[in-house]
Tab-separated table of C-alpha atoms in Angstrom:
chain	number	residue	atom	x	y	z
A	254	UNK	CA	-52.502	-64.836	-12.654
A	255	UNK	CA	-49.477	-62.657	-13.110
A	256	UNK	CA	-48.449	-61.270	-16.482
A	257	UNK	CA	-45.337	-59.561	-17.780
A	258	UNK	CA	-46.523	-56.893	-20.194
A	259	UNK	CA	-43.706	-55.909	-22.546
A	260	UNK	CA	-43.593	-52.664	-24.502
A	261	UNK	CA	-41.602	-53.533	-27.600
A	262	UNK	CA	-38.803	-51.228	-28.707
A	263	UNK	CA	-38.897	-49.132	-31.865
A	264	UNK	CA	-36.224	-47.269	-33.805
A	265	UNK	CA	-37.202	-44.136	-31.839
A	266	UNK	CA	-36.874	-45.791	-28.423
A	267	UNK	CA	-33.568	-47.405	-29.400
A	268	UNK	CA	-32.312	-43.988	-30.534
A	269	UNK	CA	-33.119	-42.666	-27.047
A	270	UNK	CA	-35.818	-40.292	-28.305
A	271	UNK	CA	-37.699	-38.955	-25.264
A	272	UNK	CA	-41.490	-39.199	-25.134
A	273	UNK	CA	-43.636	-36.115	-25.506
A	274	UNK	CA	-45.093	-34.439	-22.428
A	275	UNK	CA	-48.541	-35.473	-23.665
A	276	UNK	CA	-47.507	-39.128	-23.826
A	277	UNK	CA	-45.968	-39.033	-20.349
A	278	UNK	CA	-49.174	-37.485	-18.972
A	279	UNK	CA	-51.343	-40.068	-20.771
A	280	UNK	CA	-49.194	-42.973	-19.523
A	281	UNK	CA	-49.261	-41.641	-15.945
A	282	UNK	CA	-53.065	-41.423	-16.087
A	283	UNK	CA	-53.165	-44.997	-17.438
A	284	UNK	CA	-50.790	-46.212	-14.703
A	285	UNK	CA	-53.049	-44.544	-12.108
A	286	UNK	CA	-56.003	-46.553	-13.476
A	287	UNK	CA	-53.973	-49.773	-13.309
A	288	UNK	CA	-52.926	-49.123	-9.710
A	289	UNK	CA	-56.441	-48.153	-8.572
A	290	UNK	CA	-57.805	-51.348	-10.159
A	291	UNK	CA	-55.180	-53.431	-8.330
A	292	UNK	CA	-53.668	-54.608	-11.632
A	293	UNK	CA	-50.227	-52.975	-11.676
A	294	UNK	CA	-47.614	-54.537	-9.386
A	295	UNK	CA	-44.557	-52.900	-10.957
A	296	UNK	CA	-43.082	-51.512	-14.124
A	297	UNK	CA	-40.555	-49.199	-15.708
A	298	UNK	CA	-39.123	-48.032	-18.989
A	299	UNK	CA	-35.746	-49.314	-20.114
A	300	UNK	CA	-32.739	-47.504	-21.526
A	301	UNK	CA	-31.851	-48.266	-25.176
A	302	UNK	CA	-29.984	-51.527	-25.758
A	303	UNK	CA	-26.818	-49.530	-26.568
A	304	UNK	CA	-26.517	-48.982	-22.815
A	305	UNK	CA	-26.925	-52.667	-22.001
A	306	UNK	CA	-25.207	-55.998	-22.460
A	307	UNK	CA	-26.058	-59.649	-22.939
A	308	UNK	CA	-24.335	-62.595	-21.342
A	309	UNK	CA	-24.315	-65.662	-23.574
A	310	UNK	CA	-24.040	-69.136	-22.035
A	311	UNK	CA	-22.568	-72.273	-23.593
A	312	UNK	CA	-22.008	-74.908	-20.948
A	313	UNK	CA	-19.468	-73.421	-18.528
A	314	UNK	CA	-18.432	-70.647	-20.949
A	315	UNK	CA	-19.723	-67.079	-20.618
A	316	UNK	CA	-19.425	-64.371	-23.261
A	317	UNK	CA	-20.477	-60.745	-22.827
A	318	UNK	CA	-21.917	-58.926	-25.829
A	319	UNK	CA	-22.309	-55.173	-25.499
A	320	UNK	CA	-25.308	-53.404	-27.014
A	321	UNK	CA	-26.729	-52.070	-29.190
A	322	UNK	CA	-28.558	-55.089	-30.528
A	323	UNK	CA	-29.647	-55.177	-34.166
A	324	UNK	CA	-33.164	-56.626	-34.100
A	325	UNK	CA	-35.196	-53.718	-32.736
A	326	UNK	CA	-38.474	-55.640	-33.083
A	327	UNK	CA	-37.146	-58.241	-30.634
A	328	UNK	CA	-36.126	-55.710	-27.966
A	329	UNK	CA	-38.074	-54.423	-24.973
A	330	UNK	CA	-38.411	-50.697	-24.201
A	331	UNK	CA	-40.407	-51.064	-20.988
A	332	UNK	CA	-42.492	-53.431	-18.916
A	333	UNK	CA	-45.258	-53.817	-16.355
A	334	UNK	CA	-45.941	-56.662	-13.958
A	335	UNK	CA	-49.689	-57.137	-13.642
A	336	UNK	CA	-52.048	-59.307	-11.616
A	337	UNK	CA	-55.159	-60.157	-13.677
A	338	UNK	CA	-57.863	-62.795	-13.531
A	339	UNK	CA	-57.047	-64.036	-17.034
A	340	UNK	CA	-55.187	-63.357	-20.263
A	341	UNK	CA	-58.410	-61.894	-21.637
A	342	UNK	CA	-58.496	-59.339	-18.813
A	343	UNK	CA	-54.848	-58.407	-19.475
A	344	UNK	CA	-55.645	-57.978	-23.182
A	345	UNK	CA	-58.540	-55.675	-22.359
A	346	UNK	CA	-56.274	-53.527	-20.183
A	347	UNK	CA	-53.606	-53.333	-22.911
A	348	UNK	CA	-56.248	-52.233	-25.431
A	349	UNK	CA	-56.900	-49.212	-23.163
A	350	UNK	CA	-53.216	-48.224	-23.123
A	351	UNK	CA	-52.139	-45.064	-24.926
A	352	UNK	CA	-49.889	-45.848	-27.891
A	353	UNK	CA	-46.520	-46.014	-26.063
A	354	UNK	CA	-44.482	-44.889	-29.067
A	355	UNK	CA	-44.788	-42.363	-31.868
A	356	UNK	CA	-46.051	-44.340	-34.849
A	357	UNK	CA	-46.749	-48.075	-34.888
A	358	UNK	CA	-45.885	-50.026	-31.748
A	359	UNK	CA	-46.552	-53.346	-30.070
A	360	UNK	CA	-47.148	-54.616	-26.541
A	361	UNK	CA	-46.624	-58.290	-25.724
A	362	UNK	CA	-48.399	-60.048	-22.847
A	363	UNK	CA	-46.786	-63.118	-21.292
A	364	UNK	CA	-48.052	-65.177	-18.354
A	365	UNK	CA	-45.520	-65.452	-15.536
A	366	UNK	CA	-44.475	-69.008	-14.722
A	367	UNK	CA	-45.339	-70.190	-11.245
A	368	UNK	CA	-42.818	-72.556	-9.662
A	369	UNK	CA	-45.626	-75.133	-9.365
A	370	UNK	CA	-45.770	-75.178	-13.194
A	371	UNK	CA	-42.481	-77.143	-13.136
A	372	UNK	CA	-44.089	-80.088	-11.324
A	373	UNK	CA	-41.729	-82.813	-10.103
A	374	UNK	CA	-38.643	-80.770	-11.089
A	375	UNK	CA	-39.221	-78.686	-7.935
A	376	UNK	CA	-38.045	-80.284	-4.719
A	377	UNK	CA	-39.746	-79.381	-1.444
A	378	UNK	CA	-36.515	-77.585	-0.482
A	379	UNK	CA	-36.520	-75.497	-3.663
A	380	UNK	CA	-40.198	-74.668	-3.151
A	381	UNK	CA	-39.556	-73.535	0.434
A	382	UNK	CA	-36.508	-71.507	-0.641
A	383	UNK	CA	-38.481	-69.781	-3.418
A	384	UNK	CA	-41.301	-68.869	-1.046
A	385	UNK	CA	-38.789	-67.493	1.465
A	386	UNK	CA	-36.980	-65.450	-1.200
A	387	UNK	CA	-40.220	-64.017	-2.576
A	388	UNK	CA	-41.252	-62.988	0.928
A	389	UNK	CA	-37.857	-61.341	1.491
A	390	UNK	CA	-38.225	-59.202	-1.650
A	391	UNK	CA	-41.853	-58.346	-0.861
A	392	UNK	CA	-43.370	-60.337	-3.727
A	393	UNK	CA	-46.761	-61.696	-2.720
A	394	UNK	CA	-47.576	-63.085	-6.177
């Protein structure tokens, strides 16, 4: 099972406060463990929402909203893509993570949807196209 592991933003991360050298070293050691265990498939930190944008959809209409976005607790500061046997295994790995922020922080774990989860909504053509696209981008998940 694949999981998107989301490091939630804080006021510090949204302000662009850099991590300490100790935190960077601790996170690199943790990432090394994840890679050696075959868990980590990708991941990165994200710039504050002030440097981003959202595109809102309403039928055929599109509206662009520039950051920053007000609800810090709903924002993401970084992510990993993991391959684990179960949600319980992903939880155990997150419990081993150094606190990613100064002060209180939160990491959210979400299972990645597999195209097969959509059942009859997926045509054989769409399934074949998705498999081809994943192969082209090097995604074996």
